[in-house]
Amino acid sequence: GQAGFVRRNQLGLFLVGSILLGSLATWMLARVPTNPVVLPLIALPISYIPAALAVLMVRLGDDTNERRAFRQRLWTWRLPMRWYIVALLGLPLVHVTGVLLATFWGGLFPVHLQMLVLLPLFLMTNLGEEIGWRGYALPRLQRRFNSLTASLILGFTWAAFHWVALAQNPSQPWGYVAVGSLNLIAMSVVMTWVFN
């Protein structure tokens, strides 16, 4: 029945569901008039779509070992300090490189210094996505594929989740989607390395 279908296709349902629900929610959000500083506050719930779907898939699955492993990944933080440094410096470096490439080819990158106040909110936003992307999907992908292939699949999904948001760039929407997608795919490879 339906429960068996969901159990057999959890990963695919999670990946496709994240893209579809994230795109729909972002498209609806893009219709709400706002300013760049308020936007992250409104967008916060969208970032938790992958987390909510991950929790749903884990609950619908009947494997208690999977549930235990998922919970353990959420609460295991005891790593050598160098990995936190790599994550805190390496990932922003990949992002800034993508932004520089976009501006090099004529894209706009407006700077809103007041957004630095919202840095804790961005960390909360990333947490919502990471519960789904790395906490749920990556371990399942790595059971089927090598780390690089798993990273590329997850990076493509992560990019697709953001396509509607990336396409909101007023100057060069498709260029922004392309560079943003490459940026997220590259970050996915780095994040898999850090995760592993």
PDB file of C-alpha atoms in Angstrom:
ATOM      1  CA  GLY A   1       0.000   0.000   0.000  1.00  0.00           C
ATOM      2  CA  GLN A   2       0.900   3.638   0.412  1.00  0.00           C
ATOM      3  CA  ALA A   3       2.965   3.048   3.565  1.00  0.00           C
ATOM      4  CA  GLY A   4       5.101   0.500   1.718  1.00  0.00           C
ATOM      5  CA  PHE A   5       5.580   2.912  -1.194  1.00  0.00           C
ATOM      6  CA  VAL A   6       6.722   5.641   1.184  1.00  0.00           C
ATOM      7  CA  ARG A   7       9.125   3.278   2.988  1.00  0.00           C
ATOM      8  CA  ARG A   8      10.659   2.082  -0.285  1.00  0.00           C
ATOM      9  CA  ASN A   9      11.005   5.600  -1.727  1.00  0.00           C
ATOM     10  CA  GLN A  10      11.789   7.735   1.324  1.00  0.00           C
ATOM     11  CA  LEU A  11      14.911   9.348  -0.092  1.00  0.00           C
ATOM     12  CA  GLY A  12      13.362  10.197  -3.470  1.00  0.00           C
ATOM     13  CA  LEU A  13      10.221  11.558  -1.820  1.00  0.00           C
ATOM     14  CA  PHE A  14      12.359  13.663   0.500  1.00  0.00           C
ATOM     15  CA  LEU A  15      14.482  15.121  -2.331  1.00  0.00           C
ATOM     16  CA  VAL A  16      11.589  15.845  -4.704  1.00  0.00           C
ATOM     17  CA  GLY A  17       9.305  17.006  -1.884  1.00  0.00           C
ATOM     18  CA  SER A  18      11.946  19.441  -0.610  1.00  0.00           C
ATOM     19  CA  ILE A  19      12.349  20.974  -4.072  1.00  0.00           C
ATOM     20  CA  LEU A  20       8.610  21.229  -4.750  1.00  0.00           C
ATOM     21  CA  LEU A  21       7.545  22.520  -1.333  1.00  0.00           C
ATOM     22  CA  GLY A  22      10.538  24.851  -1.089  1.00  0.00           C
ATOM     23  CA  SER A  23       9.870  26.248  -4.564  1.00  0.00           C
ATOM     24  CA  LEU A  24       6.173  26.750  -3.887  1.00  0.00           C
ATOM     25  CA  ALA A  25       6.783  28.454  -0.530  1.00  0.00           C
ATOM     26  CA  THR A  26       9.516  30.680  -2.012  1.00  0.00           C
ATOM     27  CA  TRP A  27       7.337  31.602  -4.982  1.00  0.00           C
ATOM     28  CA  MET A  28       4.548  32.611  -2.582  1.00  0.00           C
ATOM     29  CA  LEU A  29       7.016  34.578  -0.432  1.00  0.00           C
ATOM     30  CA  ALA A  30       8.350  36.399  -3.513  1.00  0.00           C
ATOM     31  CA  ARG A  31       4.844  37.830  -4.045  1.00  0.00           C
ATOM     32  CA  VAL A  32       4.895  39.516  -0.604  1.00  0.00           C
ATOM     33  CA  PRO A  33       6.312  43.066  -0.711  1.00  0.00           C
ATOM     34  CA  THR A  34       9.159  43.409   1.782  1.00  0.00           C
ATOM     35  CA  ASN A  35      12.695  44.753   2.154  1.00  0.00           C
ATOM     36  CA  PRO A  36      16.054  42.895   2.168  1.00  0.00           C
ATOM     37  CA  VAL A  37      16.435  43.133   5.928  1.00  0.00           C
ATOM     38  CA  VAL A  38      13.007  41.704   6.772  1.00  0.00           C
ATOM     39  CA  LEU A  39      13.161  39.003   4.092  1.00  0.00           C
ATOM     40  CA  PRO A  40      15.316  36.543   6.113  1.00  0.00           C
ATOM     41  CA  LEU A  41      12.813  36.701   8.975  1.00  0.00           C
ATOM     42  CA  ILE A  42       9.974  35.797   6.623  1.00  0.00           C
ATOM     43  CA  ALA A  43      12.055  33.152   4.843  1.00  0.00           C
ATOM     44  CA  LEU A  44      13.034  31.313   8.048  1.00  0.00           C
ATOM     45  CA  PRO A  45      10.117  28.833   7.942  1.00  0.00           C
ATOM     46  CA  ILE A  46      10.996  27.872   4.349  1.00  0.00           C
ATOM     47  CA  SER A  47      14.457  26.769   5.469  1.00  0.00           C
ATOM     48  CA  TYR A  48      12.857  24.212   7.800  1.00  0.00           C
ATOM     49  CA  ILE A  49      11.015  22.397   5.008  1.00  0.00           C
ATOM     50  CA  PRO A  50      13.900  19.892   4.543  1.00  0.00           C
ATOM     51  CA  ALA A  51      14.042  19.335   8.322  1.00  0.00           C
ATOM     52  CA  ALA A  52      10.289  18.778   8.556  1.00  0.00           C
ATOM     53  CA  LEU A  53      10.321  16.353   5.623  1.00  0.00           C
ATOM     54  CA  ALA A  54      13.314  14.501   7.094  1.00  0.00           C
ATOM     55  CA  VAL A  55      11.537  14.051  10.425  1.00  0.00           C
ATOM     56  CA  LEU A  56       8.381  12.926   8.596  1.00  0.00           C
ATOM     57  CA  MET A  57      10.299  10.364   6.504  1.00  0.00           C
ATOM     58  CA  VAL A  58      12.094   9.009   9.574  1.00  0.00           C
ATOM     59  CA  ARG A  59       8.783   8.700  11.435  1.00  0.00           C
ATOM     60  CA  LEU A  60       7.080   6.986   8.493  1.00  0.00           C
ATOM     61  CA  GLY A  61       9.937   4.513   8.164  1.00  0.00           C
ATOM     62  CA  ASP A  62       9.736   1.422  10.308  1.00  0.00           C
ATOM     63  CA  ASP A  63      13.464   1.070  11.014  1.00  0.00           C
ATOM     64  CA  THR A  64      14.261   1.887  14.649  1.00  0.00           C
ATOM     65  CA  ASN A  65      18.016   1.821  13.878  1.00  0.00           C
ATOM     66  CA  GLU A  66      17.482   4.586  11.282  1.00  0.00           C
ATOM     67  CA  ARG A  67      15.566   6.667  13.808  1.00  0.00           C
ATOM     68  CA  ARG A  68      18.310   6.220  16.381  1.00  0.00           C
ATOM     69  CA  ALA A  69      21.051   7.081  13.854  1.00  0.00           C
ATOM     70  CA  PHE A  70      19.162  10.211  12.743  1.00  0.00           C
ATOM     71  CA  ARG A  71      18.770  11.417  16.336  1.00  0.00           C
ATOM     72  CA  GLN A  72      22.426  10.680  17.038  1.00  0.00           C
ATOM     73  CA  ARG A  73      23.560  12.745  14.025  1.00  0.00           C
ATOM     74  CA  LEU A  74      21.520  15.678  15.330  1.00  0.00           C
ATOM     75  CA  TRP A  75      23.118  15.588  18.785  1.00  0.00           C
ATOM     76  CA  THR A  76      26.722  14.523  18.083  1.00  0.00           C
ATOM     77  CA  TRP A  77      28.929  17.611  18.275  1.00  0.00           C
ATOM     78  CA  ARG A  78      32.151  16.279  19.780  1.00  0.00           C
ATOM     79  CA  LEU A  79      34.630  16.779  16.963  1.00  0.00           C
ATOM     80  CA  PRO A  80      38.185  18.135  16.897  1.00  0.00           C
ATOM     81  CA  MET A  81      38.241  21.951  16.745  1.00  0.00           C
ATOM     82  CA  ARG A  82      39.917  21.956  13.302  1.00  0.00           C
ATOM     83  CA  TRP A  83      36.681  20.696  11.670  1.00  0.00           C
ATOM     84  CA  TYR A  84      34.684  23.570  13.123  1.00  0.00           C
ATOM     85  CA  ILE A  85      37.345  25.975  11.817  1.00  0.00           C
ATOM     86  CA  VAL A  86      37.185  24.387   8.348  1.00  0.00           C
ATOM     87  CA  ALA A  87      33.388  24.685   8.362  1.00  0.00           C
ATOM     88  CA  LEU A  88      33.386  28.263   9.652  1.00  0.00           C
ATOM     89  CA  LEU A  89      36.080  29.497   7.232  1.00  0.00           C
ATOM     90  CA  GLY A  90      35.956  27.139   4.249  1.00  0.00           C
ATOM     91  CA  LEU A  91      32.256  27.320   3.515  1.00  0.00           C
ATOM     92  CA  PRO A  92      32.011  31.124   3.561  1.00  0.00           C
ATOM     93  CA  LEU A  93      35.105  31.204   1.333  1.00  0.00           C
ATOM     94  CA  VAL A  94      33.335  29.028  -1.255  1.00  0.00           C
ATOM     95  CA  HIS A  95      30.279  31.292  -1.024  1.00  0.00           C
ATOM     96  CA  VAL A  96      32.298  34.516  -1.391  1.00  0.00           C
ATOM     97  CA  THR A  97      34.094  33.012  -4.412  1.00  0.00           C
ATOM     98  CA  GLY A  98      30.701  32.370  -6.022  1.00  0.00           C
ATOM     99  CA  VAL A  99      29.569  35.916  -5.280  1.00  0.00           C
ATOM    100  CA  LEU A 100      32.788  37.337  -6.759  1.00  0.00           C
ATOM    101  CA  LEU A 101      32.299  35.267  -9.910  1.00  0.00           C
ATOM    102  CA  ALA A 102      28.740  36.561 -10.211  1.00  0.00           C
ATOM    103  CA  THR A 103      29.825  40.194  -9.856  1.00  0.00           C
ATOM    104  CA  PHE A 104      32.734  39.630 -12.247  1.00  0.00           C
ATOM    105  CA  TRP A 105      30.210  38.726 -14.951  1.00  0.00           C
ATOM    106  CA  GLY A 106      28.029  41.741 -14.268  1.00  0.00           C
ATOM    107  CA  GLY A 107      25.790  40.480 -11.470  1.00  0.00           C
ATOM    108  CA  LEU A 108      24.813  42.804  -8.659  1.00  0.00           C
ATOM    109  CA  PHE A 109      25.592  42.109  -5.024  1.00  0.00           C
ATOM    110  CA  PRO A 110      24.026  44.824  -2.890  1.00  0.00           C
ATOM    111  CA  VAL A 111      25.642  45.080   0.532  1.00  0.00           C
ATOM    112  CA  HIS A 112      23.325  45.626   3.481  1.00  0.00           C
ATOM    113  CA  LEU A 113      25.578  46.015   6.528  1.00  0.00           C
ATOM    114  CA  GLN A 114      22.558  46.022   8.811  1.00  0.00           C
ATOM    115  CA  MET A 115      22.070  42.360   7.852  1.00  0.00           C
ATOM    116  CA  LEU A 116      25.117  41.442   9.965  1.00  0.00           C
ATOM    117  CA  VAL A 117      22.804  41.815  12.950  1.00  0.00           C
ATOM    118  CA  LEU A 118      20.821  38.926  11.489  1.00  0.00           C
ATOM    119  CA  LEU A 119      23.807  36.537  11.456  1.00  0.00           C
ATOM    120  CA  PRO A 120      22.345  34.387  14.268  1.00  0.00           C
ATOM    121  CA  LEU A 121      19.162  34.119  12.203  1.00  0.00           C
ATOM    122  CA  PHE A 122      21.162  32.885   9.197  1.00  0.00           C
ATOM    123  CA  LEU A 123      22.722  30.215  11.414  1.00  0.00           C
ATOM    124  CA  MET A 124      19.231  29.134  12.501  1.00  0.00           C
ATOM    125  CA  THR A 125      18.144  29.103   8.866  1.00  0.00           C
ATOM    126  CA  ASN A 126      21.071  26.905   7.870  1.00  0.00           C
ATOM    127  CA  LEU A 127      20.313  24.548  10.733  1.00  0.00           C
ATOM    128  CA  GLY A 128      16.850  23.923   9.322  1.00  0.00           C
ATOM    129  CA  GLU A 129      18.212  22.950   5.948  1.00  0.00           C
ATOM    130  CA  GLU A 130      21.160  20.956   7.300  1.00  0.00           C
ATOM    131  CA  ILE A 131      18.948  18.683   9.380  1.00  0.00           C
ATOM    132  CA  GLY A 132      17.447  17.581   6.081  1.00  0.00           C
ATOM    133  CA  TRP A 133      20.396  17.771   3.686  1.00  0.00           C
ATOM    134  CA  ARG A 134      23.264  16.388   5.770  1.00  0.00           C
ATOM    135  CA  GLY A 135      21.373  14.919   8.727  1.00  0.00           C
ATOM    136  CA  TYR A 136      18.966  12.835   6.672  1.00  0.00           C
ATOM    137  CA  ALA A 137      19.739  12.692   2.941  1.00  0.00           C
ATOM    138  CA  LEU A 138      23.547  12.530   2.770  1.00  0.00           C
ATOM    139  CA  PRO A 139      23.997   9.330   4.809  1.00  0.00           C
ATOM    140  CA  ARG A 140      21.346   7.599   2.671  1.00  0.00           C
ATOM    141  CA  LEU A 141      22.918   8.829  -0.571  1.00  0.00           C
ATOM    142  CA  GLN A 142      26.357   7.656   0.566  1.00  0.00           C
ATOM    143  CA  ARG A 143      24.987   4.144   1.096  1.00  0.00           C
ATOM    144  CA  ARG A 144      24.151   4.032  -2.622  1.00  0.00           C
ATOM    145  CA  PHE A 145      26.883   6.201  -4.149  1.00  0.00           C
ATOM    146  CA  ASN A 146      30.443   7.278  -3.476  1.00  0.00           C
ATOM    147  CA  SER A 147      30.918  10.531  -1.570  1.00  0.00           C
ATOM    148  CA  LEU A 148      31.469  12.713  -4.645  1.00  0.00           C
ATOM    149  CA  THR A 149      28.388  11.431  -6.479  1.00  0.00           C
ATOM    150  CA  ALA A 150      26.299  11.762  -3.305  1.00  0.00           C
ATOM    151  CA  SER A 151      27.588  15.335  -2.895  1.00  0.00           C
ATOM    152  CA  LEU A 152      26.708  16.239  -6.478  1.00  0.00           C
ATOM    153  CA  ILE A 153      23.186  14.782  -6.221  1.00  0.00           C
ATOM    154  CA  LEU A 154      22.583  16.547  -2.930  1.00  0.00           C
ATOM    155  CA  GLY A 155      24.172  19.763  -4.236  1.00  0.00           C
ATOM    156  CA  PHE A 156      21.885  19.730  -7.276  1.00  0.00           C
ATOM    157  CA  THR A 157      18.869  19.186  -5.005  1.00  0.00           C
ATOM    158  CA  TRP A 158      20.040  21.961  -2.694  1.00  0.00           C
ATOM    159  CA  ALA A 159      20.430  24.290  -5.679  1.00  0.00           C
ATOM    160  CA  ALA A 160      17.010  23.349  -7.080  1.00  0.00           C
ATOM    161  CA  PHE A 161      15.496  24.103  -3.656  1.00  0.00           C
ATOM    162  CA  HIS A 162      16.852  27.660  -4.093  1.00  0.00           C
ATOM    163  CA  TRP A 163      16.141  28.229  -7.813  1.00  0.00           C
ATOM    164  CA  VAL A 164      13.004  30.304  -7.272  1.00  0.00           C
ATOM    165  CA  ALA A 165      14.845  32.500  -4.738  1.00  0.00           C
ATOM    166  CA  LEU A 166      17.905  32.832  -6.985  1.00  0.00           C
ATOM    167  CA  ALA A 167      15.710  33.780  -9.952  1.00  0.00           C
ATOM    168  CA  GLN A 168      14.453  36.828  -8.019  1.00  0.00           C
ATOM    169  CA  ASN A 169      17.684  38.688  -8.875  1.00  0.00           C
ATOM    170  CA  PRO A 170      16.447  41.693 -10.885  1.00  0.00           C
ATOM    171  CA  SER A 171      19.484  42.173 -13.121  1.00  0.00           C
ATOM    172  CA  GLN A 172      20.404  38.699 -14.387  1.00  0.00           C
ATOM    173  CA  PRO A 173      18.072  36.043 -12.972  1.00  0.00           C
ATOM    174  CA  TRP A 174      19.309  33.106 -15.072  1.00  0.00           C
ATOM    175  CA  GLY A 175      22.953  33.997 -14.565  1.00  0.00           C
ATOM    176  CA  TYR A 176      22.292  34.207 -10.848  1.00  0.00           C
ATOM    177  CA  VAL A 177      20.583  30.798 -10.916  1.00  0.00           C
ATOM    178  CA  ALA A 178      23.549  29.297 -12.791  1.00  0.00           C
ATOM    179  CA  VAL A 179      26.265  30.786 -10.572  1.00  0.00           C
ATOM    180  CA  GLY A 180      24.211  30.171  -7.413  1.00  0.00           C
ATOM    181  CA  SER A 181      23.690  26.540  -8.411  1.00  0.00           C
ATOM    182  CA  LEU A 182      27.403  25.993  -9.065  1.00  0.00           C
ATOM    183  CA  ASN A 183      28.153  27.681  -5.751  1.00  0.00           C
ATOM    184  CA  LEU A 184      25.773  25.409  -3.825  1.00  0.00           C
ATOM    185  CA  ILE A 185      27.026  22.276  -5.590  1.00  0.00           C
ATOM    186  CA  ALA A 186      30.634  23.215  -4.741  1.00  0.00           C
ATOM    187  CA  MET A 187      29.616  23.920  -1.140  1.00  0.00           C
ATOM    188  CA  SER A 188      27.894  20.538  -1.020  1.00  0.00           C
ATOM    189  CA  VAL A 189      31.148  18.785  -1.951  1.00  0.00           C
ATOM    190  CA  VAL A 190      33.036  20.677   0.770  1.00  0.00           C
ATOM    191  CA  MET A 191      30.292  20.028   3.312  1.00  0.00           C
ATOM    192  CA  THR A 192      30.297  16.289   2.566  1.00  0.00           C
ATOM    193  CA  TRP A 193      34.032  16.256   3.213  1.00  0.00           C
ATOM    194  CA  VAL A 194      33.496  18.096   6.515  1.00  0.00           C
ATOM    195  CA  PHE A 195      30.534  15.839   7.400  1.00  0.00           C
ATOM    196  CA  ASN A 196      32.541  12.677   6.758  1.00  0.00           C
TER     197      ASN A 196
END
